[in-house]
mmCIF file of C-alpha atoms in Angstrom:
data_model
loop_
_atom_site.group_PDB
_atom_site.id
_atom_site.type_symbol
_atom_site.label_atom_id
_atom_site.label_comp_id
_atom_site.label_asym_id
_atom_site.label_seq_id
_atom_site.Cartn_x
_atom_site.Cartn_y
_atom_site.Cartn_z
ATOM 1 C CA MET A 66 -54.305 -86.226 190.567
ATOM 2 C CA ALA A 67 -57.676 -84.898 190.346
ATOM 3 C CA PRO A 68 -56.972 -81.591 192.226
ATOM 4 C CA VAL A 69 -53.931 -80.968 189.884
ATOM 5 C CA VAL A 70 -56.256 -81.313 186.874
ATOM 6 C CA TRP A 71 -58.956 -79.128 188.100
ATOM 7 C CA SER A 72 -56.249 -76.577 188.984
ATOM 8 C CA HIS A 73 -55.233 -76.322 185.446
ATOM 9 C CA VAL A 74 -58.572 -76.388 184.305
ATOM 10 C CA GLY A 75 -59.317 -73.424 186.494
ATOM 11 C CA ARG A 76 -56.460 -71.544 185.391
ATOM 12 C CA ILE A 77 -57.281 -71.855 181.630
ATOM 13 C CA LEU A 78 -60.774 -70.736 182.311
ATOM 14 C CA TRP A 79 -59.493 -67.808 184.276
ATOM 15 C CA LEU A 80 -57.200 -66.824 181.491
ATOM 16 C CA ALA A 81 -60.130 -67.218 179.005
ATOM 17 C CA CYS A 82 -62.171 -65.024 180.886
ATOM 18 C CA LEU A 83 -59.500 -62.324 181.434
ATOM 19 C CA LEU A 84 -58.688 -62.008 177.710
ATOM 20 C CA PRO A 85 -62.009 -60.337 176.800
ATOM 21 C CA LEU A 86 -62.013 -57.917 179.661
ATOM 22 C CA ALA A 87 -58.643 -56.235 178.101
ATOM 23 C CA PRO A 88 -59.379 -52.612 177.115
ATOM 24 C CA VAL A 89 -59.896 -52.056 173.416
ATOM 25 C CA ARG A 90 -57.371 -49.198 173.494
ATOM 26 C CA VAL A 91 -54.648 -51.846 174.613
ATOM 27 C CA ALA A 92 -55.749 -54.554 172.239
ATOM 28 C CA ALA A 93 -55.691 -52.074 169.481
ATOM 29 C CA GLY A 94 -52.326 -50.739 170.555
ATOM 30 C CA MET A 95 -48.822 -50.292 169.043
ATOM 31 C CA TYR A 96 -48.220 -53.947 168.374
ATOM 32 C CA GLU A 97 -49.762 -56.966 166.742
ATOM 33 C CA LEU A 98 -49.504 -60.647 166.490
ATOM 34 C CA ASN A 99 -49.055 -62.420 163.337
ATOM 35 C CA LEU A 100 -50.017 -66.261 163.253
ATOM 36 C CA THR A 101 -48.943 -68.829 160.879
ATOM 37 C CA THR A 102 -49.960 -72.438 160.763
ATOM 38 C CA ASP A 103 -49.339 -75.486 158.587
ATOM 39 C CA GLY A 104 -52.752 -76.925 159.127
ATOM 40 C CA PRO A 105 -55.248 -78.465 158.341
ATOM 41 C CA ALA A 106 -54.059 -81.797 159.371
ATOM 42 C CA THR A 107 -55.490 -85.271 159.856
ATOM 43 C CA THR A 108 -56.183 -86.762 163.284
ATOM 44 C CA GLY A 109 -52.941 -87.854 164.988
ATOM 45 C CA ALA A 110 -50.655 -85.561 162.768
ATOM 46 C CA GLU A 111 -48.700 -82.906 164.463
ATOM 47 C CA VAL A 112 -49.492 -79.266 163.564
ATOM 48 C CA THR A 113 -47.114 -76.341 164.086
ATOM 49 C CA ILE A 114 -48.442 -72.801 164.817
ATOM 50 C CA SER A 115 -46.110 -69.759 165.265
ATOM 51 C CA ALA A 116 -46.851 -65.985 166.646
ATOM 52 C CA SER A 117 -44.798 -63.077 165.955
ATOM 53 C CA LEU A 118 -44.891 -59.857 167.623
ATOM 54 C CA VAL A 119 -44.637 -56.940 165.052
ATOM 55 C CA ALA A 120 -45.229 -53.229 165.179
ATOM 56 C CA LYS A 121 -48.675 -51.974 163.666
ATOM 57 C CA ASP A 122 -46.921 -49.106 161.559
ATOM 58 C CA ASN A 123 -45.052 -51.070 159.154
ATOM 59 C CA GLY A 124 -41.887 -51.450 161.208
ATOM 60 C CA SER A 125 -41.120 -47.767 161.899
ATOM 61 C CA LEU A 126 -41.935 -48.457 165.521
ATOM 62 C CA ALA A 127 -38.876 -49.710 167.199
ATOM 63 C CA LEU A 128 -39.311 -53.069 169.035
ATOM 64 C CA PRO A 129 -37.696 -53.547 172.183
ATOM 65 C CA THR A 130 -34.129 -55.030 171.802
ATOM 66 C CA ASP A 131 -34.511 -57.152 175.014
ATOM 67 C CA ALA A 132 -36.846 -60.195 174.061
ATOM 68 C CA HIS A 133 -37.346 -61.331 177.578
ATOM 69 C CA LEU A 134 -39.384 -58.388 178.168
ATOM 70 C CA TYR A 135 -42.505 -60.103 177.049
ATOM 71 C CA ARG A 136 -44.380 -63.534 177.534
ATOM 72 C CA PHE A 137 -46.384 -65.385 175.229
ATOM 73 C CA HIS A 138 -49.604 -67.140 176.486
ATOM 74 C CA TRP A 139 -51.370 -69.758 174.556
ATOM 75 C CA ILE A 140 -54.774 -71.504 174.976
ATOM 76 C CA HIS A 141 -54.990 -74.691 172.672
ATOM 77 C CA THR A 142 -57.350 -76.983 174.479
ATOM 78 C CA PRO A 143 -58.553 -79.535 173.654
ATOM 79 C CA LEU A 144 -55.416 -79.958 171.197
ATOM 80 C CA VAL A 145 -52.498 -81.838 172.862
ATOM 81 C CA LEU A 146 -49.374 -79.732 173.210
ATOM 82 C CA THR A 147 -46.408 -81.546 172.184
ATOM 83 C CA GLY A 148 -43.665 -78.841 171.984
ATOM 84 C CA LYS A 149 -42.911 -75.302 172.587
ATOM 85 C CA MET A 150 -40.181 -72.884 171.386
ATOM 86 C CA GLU A 151 -39.756 -69.104 172.099
ATOM 87 C CA SER A 152 -37.337 -66.997 170.548
ATOM 88 C CA ASP A 153 -36.709 -63.167 169.600
ATOM 89 C CA LEU A 154 -40.345 -61.650 169.974
ATOM 90 C CA SER A 155 -41.872 -64.874 168.643
ATOM 91 C CA SER A 156 -43.361 -68.208 170.074
ATOM 92 C CA THR A 157 -43.882 -71.511 168.223
ATOM 93 C CA ILE A 158 -45.937 -74.498 169.499
ATOM 94 C CA ARG A 159 -46.813 -77.828 168.085
ATOM 95 C CA VAL A 160 -50.079 -79.552 168.950
ATOM 96 C CA VAL A 161 -51.987 -82.718 168.015
ATOM 97 C CA GLY A 162 -55.707 -83.189 167.280
ATOM 98 C CA ASN A 163 -57.085 -86.587 168.162
ATOM 99 C CA VAL A 164 -60.691 -85.872 167.300
ATOM 100 C CA PRO A 165 -61.973 -84.211 164.427
ATOM 101 C CA GLY A 166 -63.513 -80.475 164.344
ATOM 102 C CA GLU A 167 -62.377 -77.030 164.209
ATOM 103 C CA PHE A 168 -60.515 -75.732 167.059
ATOM 104 C CA PRO A 169 -59.571 -72.170 167.910
ATOM 105 C CA VAL A 170 -56.073 -71.527 169.253
ATOM 106 C CA SER A 171 -55.593 -68.013 171.198
ATOM 107 C CA VAL A 172 -52.487 -66.331 171.921
ATOM 108 C CA TRP A 173 -51.568 -62.935 173.634
ATOM 109 C CA VAL A 174 -48.429 -61.191 175.022
ATOM 110 C CA THR A 175 -47.844 -59.428 178.213
ATOM 111 C CA ALA A 176 -44.850 -57.965 180.149
ATOM 112 C CA ALA A 177 -42.508 -60.766 181.312
ATOM 113 C CA ASP A 178 -42.860 -59.671 185.019
ATOM 114 C CA CYS A 179 -46.536 -59.001 185.052
ATOM 115 C CA TRP A 180 -48.391 -61.782 183.022
ATOM 116 C CA MET A 181 -51.816 -60.762 184.721
ATOM 117 C CA CYS A 182 -51.431 -57.231 183.187
ATOM 118 C CA HIS A 183 -53.237 -56.075 180.123
ATOM 119 C CA PRO A 184 -52.148 -57.700 177.024
ATOM 120 C CA VAL A 185 -49.697 -55.877 174.400
ATOM 121 C CA ALA A 186 -51.180 -57.702 171.617
ATOM 122 C CA ARG A 187 -53.339 -60.794 170.945
ATOM 123 C CA ASN A 188 -54.698 -62.934 167.969
ATOM 124 C CA PHE A 189 -56.315 -66.309 167.407
ATOM 125 C CA VAL A 190 -56.485 -68.860 164.688
ATOM 126 C CA VAL A 191 -59.049 -71.730 163.825
ATOM 127 C CA LEU A 192 -57.224 -74.902 163.221
ATOM 128 C CA PRO A 193 -59.238 -77.702 161.270
ATOM 129 C CA ILE A 194 -58.502 -81.225 162.170
ATOM 130 C CA THR A 195 -60.135 -83.972 159.939
ATOM 131 C CA GLU A 196 -60.169 -87.721 160.110
ATOM 132 C CA PHE A 197 -59.414 -88.096 156.229
ATOM 133 C CA LEU A 198 -56.275 -87.385 154.229
ATOM 134 C CA VAL A 199 -55.451 -83.863 153.361
ATOM 135 C CA GLY A 200 -54.053 -82.720 149.973
ATOM 136 C CA ASN A 201 -55.108 -81.600 146.566
ATOM 137 C CA ILE A 202 -54.914 -82.336 142.794
ATOM 138 C CA VAL A 203 -52.440 -80.345 140.584
ATOM 139 C CA VAL A 204 -52.806 -80.304 137.018
ATOM 140 C CA ALA A 205 -49.940 -79.078 134.620
ATOM 141 C CA GLN A 206 -49.465 -78.648 130.945
ATOM 142 C CA ASN A 207 -46.872 -77.295 128.571
ATOM 143 C CA THR A 208 -49.210 -74.890 127.059
ATOM 144 C CA SER A 209 -50.696 -72.351 129.381
ATOM 145 C CA LEU A 210 -54.038 -70.668 128.676
ATOM 146 C CA PRO A 211 -55.226 -67.469 129.992
ATOM 147 C CA TRP A 212 -58.398 -68.867 131.747
ATOM 148 C CA PRO A 213 -58.121 -70.833 134.953
ATOM 149 C CA SER A 214 -58.230 -74.525 134.656
ATOM 150 C CA SER A 215 -58.168 -74.398 130.957
ATOM 151 C CA TYR A 216 -56.105 -76.747 129.051
ATOM 152 C CA LEU A 217 -55.728 -78.000 125.260
ATOM 153 C CA THR A 218 -57.184 -81.186 123.978
ATOM 154 C CA LYS A 219 -54.792 -83.755 122.211
ATOM 155 C CA THR A 220 -52.018 -82.440 124.595
ATOM 156 C CA VAL A 221 -50.601 -84.609 127.420
ATOM 157 C CA LEU A 222 -51.879 -83.416 130.930
ATOM 158 C CA LYS A 223 -49.693 -84.221 134.077
ATOM 159 C CA VAL A 224 -52.195 -84.864 136.996
ATOM 160 C CA SER A 225 -50.479 -85.045 140.361
ATOM 161 C CA PHE A 226 -51.819 -85.581 144.001
ATOM 162 C CA LEU A 227 -49.847 -83.534 146.595
ATOM 163 C CA LEU A 228 -50.247 -85.003 150.056
ATOM 164 C CA HIS A 229 -50.307 -82.296 152.767
ATOM 165 C CA ASP A 230 -48.086 -83.837 155.524
ATOM 166 C CA PRO A 231 -45.734 -81.200 157.201
ATOM 167 C CA SER A 232 -45.000 -83.388 160.162
ATOM 168 C CA ASN A 233 -44.131 -86.438 157.923
ATOM 169 C CA PHE A 234 -46.945 -88.367 159.549
ATOM 170 C CA PHE A 235 -47.310 -90.785 156.541
ATOM 171 C CA LYS A 236 -43.530 -91.570 155.993
ATOM 172 C CA THR A 237 -44.153 -95.332 156.469
ATOM 173 C CA ALA A 238 -47.504 -95.568 154.953
ATOM 174 C CA SER A 239 -48.332 -96.945 151.307
ATOM 175 C CA PHE A 240 -50.742 -95.314 148.918
ATOM 176 C CA LEU A 241 -53.227 -96.731 146.358
ATOM 177 C CA TYR A 242 -54.563 -94.208 143.766
ATOM 178 C CA SER A 243 -58.027 -94.580 142.074
ATOM 179 C CA TRP A 244 -58.422 -92.243 139.135
ATOM 180 C CA ASP A 245 -61.604 -91.144 137.219
ATOM 181 C CA PHE A 246 -60.901 -88.671 134.544
ATOM 182 C CA GLY A 247 -64.734 -88.025 133.836
ATOM 183 C CA ASP A 248 -64.731 -88.959 130.219
ATOM 184 C CA GLY A 249 -65.324 -92.678 130.963
ATOM 185 C CA THR A 250 -61.372 -93.553 131.637
ATOM 186 C CA GLN A 251 -60.607 -95.034 135.163
ATOM 187 C CA MET A 252 -57.343 -96.301 136.408
ATOM 188 C CA VAL A 253 -55.618 -97.459 139.605
ATOM 189 C CA THR A 254 -51.916 -96.607 140.372
ATOM 190 C CA GLU A 255 -49.359 -96.821 143.095
ATOM 191 C CA ASP A 256 -47.922 -93.567 141.881
ATOM 192 C CA SER A 257 -49.316 -90.223 142.744
ATOM 193 C CA VAL A 258 -48.544 -88.745 139.191
ATOM 194 C CA VAL A 259 -50.194 -89.838 135.937
ATOM 195 C CA TYR A 260 -50.331 -88.616 132.396
ATOM 196 C CA TYR A 261 -53.487 -88.370 130.500
ATOM 197 C CA ASN A 262 -54.538 -87.073 127.033
ATOM 198 C CA TYR A 263 -58.153 -85.570 126.517
ATOM 199 C CA SER A 264 -59.205 -86.174 122.850
ATOM 200 C CA ILE A 265 -62.553 -84.058 122.961
ATOM 201 C CA ILE A 266 -63.296 -80.567 124.141
ATOM 202 C CA GLY A 267 -65.533 -80.006 127.306
ATOM 203 C CA THR A 268 -65.595 -79.459 130.986
ATOM 204 C CA PHE A 269 -64.488 -82.678 132.982
ATOM 205 C CA THR A 270 -64.187 -83.390 136.564
ATOM 206 C CA VAL A 271 -61.142 -85.599 137.737
ATOM 207 C CA LYS A 272 -62.061 -87.612 140.647
ATOM 208 C CA LEU A 273 -59.422 -89.315 142.801
ATOM 209 C CA LYS A 274 -59.699 -91.710 145.819
ATOM 210 C CA VAL A 275 -56.592 -92.176 147.883
ATOM 211 C CA VAL A 276 -56.082 -95.050 150.309
ATOM 212 C CA ALA A 277 -53.051 -94.904 152.878
ATOM 213 C CA GLU A 278 -52.219 -97.896 155.038
ATOM 214 C CA TRP A 279 -49.448 -98.455 157.774
ATOM 215 C CA GLU A 280 -48.574 -100.462 160.501
ATOM 216 C CA GLN A 281 -49.045 -98.888 163.894
ATOM 217 C CA ALA A 282 -48.498 -100.441 167.323
ATOM 218 C CA LYS A 283 -51.498 -101.006 169.652
ATOM 219 C CA PRO A 284 -51.630 -100.850 173.300
ATOM 220 C CA ASP A 285 -51.052 -104.597 173.608
ATOM 221 C CA ALA A 286 -47.771 -104.501 171.899
ATOM 222 C CA THR A 287 -49.024 -105.814 168.981
ATOM 223 C CA ASN A 288 -48.939 -104.209 165.384
ATOM 224 C CA GLY A 289 -52.055 -103.375 163.621
ATOM 225 C CA ILE A 290 -52.958 -102.030 160.072
ATOM 226 C CA VAL A 291 -54.146 -98.386 160.162
ATOM 227 C CA GLN A 292 -56.051 -96.958 157.009
ATOM 228 C CA LYS A 293 -57.088 -93.497 156.118
ATOM 229 C CA THR A 294 -58.690 -92.489 152.995
ATOM 230 C CA GLY A 295 -59.500 -89.178 151.087
ATOM 231 C CA ASP A 296 -61.457 -88.203 148.191
ATOM 232 C CA PHE A 297 -60.341 -85.291 146.037
ATOM 233 C CA SER A 298 -61.631 -83.685 142.756
ATOM 234 C CA ALA A 299 -60.520 -81.049 140.246
ATOM 235 C CA SER A 300 -62.531 -79.327 137.307
ATOM 236 C CA LEU A 301 -60.830 -79.152 133.983
ATOM 237 C CA LYS A 302 -61.881 -77.037 130.849
ATOM 238 C CA LEU A 303 -60.597 -78.684 127.709
ATOM 239 C CA GLN A 304 -60.239 -76.526 124.660
ATOM 240 C CA GLU A 305 -59.079 -76.836 121.083
ATOM 241 C CA THR A 306 -57.004 -74.225 118.968
ATOM 242 C CA LEU A 307 -59.182 -72.751 116.256
ATOM 243 C CA ARG A 308 -57.796 -74.735 113.212
ATOM 244 C CA GLY A 309 -60.197 -73.077 110.611
ATOM 245 C CA ILE A 310 -63.546 -72.145 109.494
ATOM 246 C CA GLN A 311 -65.735 -74.322 107.228
ATOM 247 C CA VAL A 312 -68.205 -72.038 105.228
ATOM 248 C CA LEU A 313 -71.424 -73.719 103.712
ATOM 249 C CA GLY A 314 -73.314 -71.620 101.421
ATOM 250 C CA PRO A 315 -73.977 -70.837 97.718
ATOM 251 C CA THR A 316 -71.407 -69.319 95.325
ATOM 252 C CA ILE A 317 -73.854 -67.966 92.670
ATOM 253 C CA ILE A 318 -76.972 -65.906 93.522
ATOM 254 C CA GLN A 319 -79.343 -63.281 92.163
ATOM 255 C CA THR A 320 -79.891 -59.975 93.305
ATOM 256 C CA PHE A 321 -82.694 -59.076 95.890
ATOM 257 C CA GLN A 322 -82.371 -62.926 97.003
ATOM 258 C CA LYS A 323 -81.818 -63.578 100.686
ATOM 259 C CA MET A 324 -78.685 -65.741 101.109
ATOM 260 C CA THR A 325 -77.797 -67.695 104.255
ATOM 261 C CA VAL A 326 -74.182 -68.901 104.709
ATOM 262 C CA THR A 327 -73.290 -71.540 107.722
ATOM 263 C CA LEU A 328 -70.163 -71.142 109.432
ATOM 264 C CA ASN A 329 -68.712 -74.104 111.346
ATOM 265 C CA PHE A 330 -65.748 -73.262 113.592
ATOM 266 C CA LEU A 331 -63.095 -76.035 113.926
ATOM 267 C CA GLY A 332 -62.319 -75.118 117.482
ATOM 268 C CA SER A 333 -63.815 -74.595 121.034
ATOM 269 C CA PRO A 334 -66.067 -71.860 121.957
ATOM 270 C CA PRO A 335 -66.779 -69.573 123.185
ATOM 271 C CA LEU A 336 -65.294 -67.215 120.637
ATOM 272 C CA THR A 337 -65.584 -63.992 118.750
ATOM 273 C CA MET A 338 -66.324 -63.619 115.254
ATOM 274 C CA CYS A 339 -66.790 -60.678 112.648
ATOM 275 C CA TRP A 340 -67.120 -60.586 108.793
ATOM 276 C CA ARG A 341 -67.268 -57.792 105.904
ATOM 277 C CA LEU A 342 -68.096 -58.095 102.365
ATOM 278 C CA LYS A 343 -65.149 -56.891 100.046
ATOM 279 C CA PRO A 344 -64.451 -56.944 96.487
ATOM 280 C CA GLU A 345 -61.417 -58.918 97.136
ATOM 281 C CA CYS A 346 -60.595 -61.710 99.396
ATOM 282 C CA LEU A 347 -58.434 -59.934 101.906
ATOM 283 C CA PRO A 348 -57.673 -60.372 105.745
ATOM 284 C CA LEU A 349 -59.668 -58.213 108.093
ATOM 285 C CA GLU A 350 -57.728 -55.584 110.253
ATOM 286 C CA GLU A 351 -58.606 -54.730 113.773
ATOM 287 C CA GLY A 352 -61.531 -52.541 114.115
ATOM 288 C CA GLU A 353 -62.709 -53.146 110.488
ATOM 289 C CA CYS A 354 -65.790 -55.068 111.651
ATOM 290 C CA HIS A 355 -68.132 -55.484 114.651
ATOM 291 C CA PRO A 356 -67.457 -58.405 116.793
ATOM 292 C CA VAL A 357 -70.086 -60.880 117.518
ATOM 293 C CA SER A 358 -69.856 -63.400 120.529
ATOM 294 C CA VAL A 359 -70.523 -67.070 119.537
ATOM 295 C CA ALA A 360 -71.360 -69.641 122.158
ATOM 296 C CA SER A 361 -71.341 -72.595 119.759
ATOM 297 C CA THR A 362 -69.257 -74.179 116.974
ATOM 298 C CA ALA A 363 -71.914 -72.976 114.399
ATOM 299 C CA TYR A 364 -73.196 -69.616 113.180
ATOM 300 C CA ASN A 365 -75.561 -68.579 110.412
ATOM 301 C CA LEU A 366 -75.249 -65.259 108.758
ATOM 302 C CA THR A 367 -77.693 -63.662 106.160
ATOM 303 C CA HIS A 368 -77.241 -61.025 103.638
ATOM 304 C CA THR A 369 -79.235 -59.604 100.535
ATOM 305 C CA PHE A 370 -77.179 -58.444 97.578
ATOM 306 C CA ARG A 371 -78.854 -55.226 95.863
ATOM 307 C CA ASP A 372 -76.020 -54.950 93.152
ATOM 308 C CA PRO A 373 -74.688 -57.645 90.784
ATOM 309 C CA GLY A 374 -70.915 -58.355 90.836
ATOM 310 C CA ASP A 375 -68.261 -60.313 92.323
ATOM 311 C CA TYR A 376 -67.837 -60.413 96.103
ATOM 312 C CA CYS A 377 -65.843 -61.891 98.807
ATOM 313 C CA PHE A 378 -66.887 -62.693 102.424
ATOM 314 C CA SER A 379 -64.008 -61.961 104.668
ATOM 315 C CA ILE A 380 -64.354 -63.675 108.006
ATOM 316 C CA ARG A 381 -62.266 -63.512 111.144
ATOM 317 C CA ALA A 382 -62.798 -65.755 114.322
ATOM 318 C CA GLU A 383 -60.790 -66.215 117.406
ATOM 319 C CA ASN A 384 -60.931 -67.924 120.925
ATOM 320 C CA VAL A 385 -58.845 -67.730 123.931
ATOM 321 C CA ILE A 386 -56.133 -69.901 122.177
ATOM 322 C CA SER A 387 -55.821 -68.788 118.741
ATOM 323 C CA LYS A 388 -57.425 -66.935 115.635
ATOM 324 C CA THR A 389 -58.024 -67.694 112.081
ATOM 325 C CA HIS A 390 -59.353 -66.124 108.842
ATOM 326 C CA GLN A 391 -61.567 -67.609 106.090
ATOM 327 C CA TYR A 392 -62.840 -66.371 102.868
ATOM 328 C CA HIS A 393 -65.959 -67.232 100.488
ATOM 329 C CA ARG A 394 -66.460 -65.896 96.972
ATOM 330 C CA ILE A 395 -69.771 -65.413 95.514
ATOM 331 C CA GLN A 396 -71.078 -64.066 92.105
ATOM 332 C CA VAL A 397 -74.205 -62.020 92.102
ATOM 333 C CA TRP A 398 -76.134 -62.062 88.788
ATOM 334 C CA PRO A 399 -79.060 -59.687 87.908
ATOM 335 C CA SER A 400 -82.419 -61.106 89.022
ATOM 336 C CA SER A 401 -84.601 -62.721 86.158
ATOM 337 C CA ILE A 402 -87.687 -60.753 87.614
ATOM 338 C CA GLN A 403 -86.099 -57.347 86.931
ATOM 339 C CA PRO A 404 -86.578 -57.323 82.964
ATOM 340 C CA ALA A 405 -90.236 -58.399 83.333
ATOM 341 C CA VAL A 406 -90.785 -55.663 85.887
ATOM 342 C CA PHE A 407 -89.290 -53.027 83.680
ATOM 343 C CA ALA A 408 -90.544 -54.335 80.433
ATOM 344 C CA PHE A 409 -94.214 -54.059 81.211
ATOM 345 C CA PRO A 410 -94.248 -50.190 81.861
ATOM 346 C CA CYS A 411 -92.003 -49.534 78.879
ATOM 347 C CA ALA A 412 -94.380 -51.743 76.609
ATOM 348 C CA THR A 413 -97.308 -49.890 77.760
ATOM 349 C CA LEU A 414 -95.796 -46.396 77.217
ATOM 350 C CA ILE A 415 -94.773 -47.741 73.904
ATOM 351 C CA THR A 416 -98.394 -48.767 73.107
ATOM 352 C CA VAL A 417 -99.787 -45.632 74.233
ATOM 353 C CA MET A 418 -97.574 -43.583 72.117
ATOM 354 C CA LEU A 419 -98.276 -45.604 68.991
ATOM 355 C CA ALA A 420 -101.882 -45.417 69.589
ATOM 356 C CA PHE A 421 -101.611 -41.754 69.976
ATOM 357 C CA ILE A 422 -99.758 -41.179 66.765
ATOM 358 C CA MET A 423 -102.222 -43.468 64.823
ATOM 359 C CA TYR A 424 -105.109 -41.588 66.251
ATOM 360 C CA MET A 425 -103.476 -38.079 65.210
ATOM 361 C CA THR A 426 -102.586 -39.350 61.731
ATOM 362 C CA LEU A 427 -106.499 -40.712 61.214
ATOM 363 C CA ARG A 428 -107.717 -37.406 62.423
ATOM 364 C CA ASN A 429 -105.540 -35.293 60.111
ATOM 365 C CA ALA A 430 -106.634 -37.630 57.017
ATOM 366 C CA THR A 431 -110.277 -37.215 58.047
ATOM 367 C CA GLN A 432 -109.880 -33.516 58.258
ATOM 368 C CA GLN A 433 -108.286 -33.231 54.952
ATOM 369 C CA LYS A 434 -110.968 -35.526 53.408
ATOM 370 C CA ASP A 435 -113.633 -33.312 54.699
ATOM 371 C CA MET A 436 -112.154 -30.101 53.349
ATOM 372 C CA VAL A 437 -111.805 -31.727 49.789
ATOM 373 C CA GLU A 438 -115.460 -33.193 49.798
ATOM 374 C CA ASN A 439 -117.049 -29.978 51.180
ATOM 375 C CA PRO A 440 -115.192 -27.083 49.859
ATOM 376 C CA GLU A 441 -118.070 -24.768 50.599
ATOM 377 C CA PRO A 442 -117.936 -23.791 54.236
ATOM 378 C CA PRO A 443 -121.138 -23.720 56.151
ATOM 379 C CA SER A 444 -123.356 -20.715 55.853
ATOM 380 C CA GLY A 445 -122.602 -19.680 59.335
ATOM 381 C CA VAL A 446 -118.799 -20.198 58.888
ATOM 382 C CA ARG A 447 -118.994 -18.353 55.538
ATOM 383 C CA CYS A 448 -121.035 -15.406 56.951
ATOM 384 C CA CYS A 449 -118.559 -15.191 59.910
ATOM 385 C CA CYS A 450 -115.751 -15.103 57.665
ATOM 386 C CA GLN A 451 -117.385 -12.453 55.531
ATOM 387 C CA MET A 452 -117.931 -10.252 58.366
ATOM 388 C CA CYS A 453 -114.604 -10.805 60.019
ATOM 389 C CA CYS A 454 -112.367 -11.180 57.089
ATOM 390 C CA GLY A 455 -113.733 -8.534 54.985
ATOM 391 C CA PRO A 456 -111.532 -7.656 52.202
ATOM 392 C CA PHE A 457 -109.321 -10.855 52.503
ATOM 393 C CA LEU A 458 -112.144 -12.973 51.156
ATOM 394 C CA LEU A 459 -111.842 -13.778 47.528
ATOM 395 C CA GLU A 460 -114.359 -12.399 44.881
ATOM 396 C CA THR A 461 -115.207 -15.600 42.963
ATOM 397 C CA PRO A 462 -115.564 -19.269 43.559
ATOM 398 C CA SER A 463 -113.204 -19.977 40.729
ATOM 399 C CA GLU A 464 -110.217 -18.321 42.569
ATOM 400 C CA TYR A 465 -111.045 -20.079 45.927
ATOM 401 C CA LEU A 466 -111.093 -23.473 43.825
ATOM 402 C CA GLU A 467 -107.763 -22.648 42.393
ATOM 403 C CA ILE A 468 -106.286 -22.077 45.972
ATOM 404 C CA VAL A 469 -107.732 -25.490 47.194
ATOM 405 C CA ARG A 470 -105.853 -27.023 44.016
ATOM 406 C CA GLU A 471 -102.755 -25.497 44.947
ATOM 407 C CA ASN A 472 -102.883 -26.520 48.672
ATOM 408 C CA ASN A 473 -103.987 -30.183 47.732
ATOM 409 C CA GLY A 474 -101.679 -30.966 45.080
ATOM 410 C CA LEU A 475 -101.784 -34.723 45.833
ATOM 411 C CA LEU A 476 -105.333 -35.135 45.147
ATOM 412 C CA PRO A 477 -106.547 -36.222 41.710
ATOM 413 C CA PRO A 478 -107.383 -33.432 39.035
ATOM 414 C CA LEU A 479 -111.039 -32.417 38.627
ATOM 415 C CA TYR A 480 -110.945 -33.621 35.006
ATOM 416 C CA LYS A 481 -108.914 -35.992 32.903
ATOM 417 C CA SER A 482 -106.911 -35.103 29.930
ATOM 418 C CA VAL A 483 -107.603 -37.028 26.798
ATOM 419 C CA LYS A 484 -104.730 -38.714 25.552
ATOM 420 C CA THR A 485 -104.287 -38.329 21.675
ATOM 421 C CA TYR A 486 -102.517 -40.836 19.614
ATOM 422 C CA THR A 487 -100.940 -39.996 16.082
ATOM 423 C CA VAL A 488 -100.878 -43.200 13.797
#
């Protein structure tokens, strides 16, 4: 028995050493091998691996019509071969792994009458074998969202566990499922499908522990309970539709006063928001305002009005699910500081003007009084006038006094008339 085993081992090692020695030109020739497998698998379960010989130039190269011209050579140790089947330029093997690990499986093709010749094509695949259950969690919902793993809150989720068992290894097993939805809710079921409804937004991790039990015959012809377990998880992002925008802020304000408005978004972030000030409450069109990214459910916007009047904040927001509009009217009154600011310079200007007018009036009155009280000009002035004016000067003081009386008609007369009464 021992010589036979060593003979097989020697042959496998010889083939393994022969494979790397093939020239690169032959390995990268006209044909190639496509490998498919239904792994990974749990220990004890059967795995199927298939190899197909195809042309490298997308099928324009004609393959030989006689499939018996080529032979497929497999290396799968330490996996146990349980079956092999060959047909038209393809070969399929079934293997079982009794210990966990990652095992390479190699295959190459040679001429049927010369299996020691250079291979026509070759390839390999790494097969994972685990001692745990193999499967995954699948989440489905009627409403599909554009983001991966995104779902709606307050909408029923269908959460399923799909066992990977292509060889029907667990056909006699019974399963127990322990669910943890990440929001404090846990449950245990015997069914692989559950329905759950998340009431709040956020990112949650669904954790599942699966236990499989079945009876298996022992070497002593008695039946024993065999158990395998597996831990699985899936990340879910729960979001809400944007139901509206709550605006918190004043409705009456004065000019040149900084105003702050708080926007509370009734939906799940992240979202995109934009706003614009209009004279009327009308929806915003695309491209009418600059979008702003908001990473929370609240946002503060500030603005300072310079002109009084009636205004309307037109606000648009949207997330990956929906969009909504909201409006906020506001009345802007003139600031109470403005009249005082403008009244001070006006009052100052008016006061200066009045003072100037009074000064000029008093000055004119003073000059006229001096002219009446001192009709005789100073000697220097009189001399100057006599020299400059020449013949224009009057001959006698009486004529001068007469002219003064005519020019100052409002002054009292120099003598008083005597009133006479007749009895």
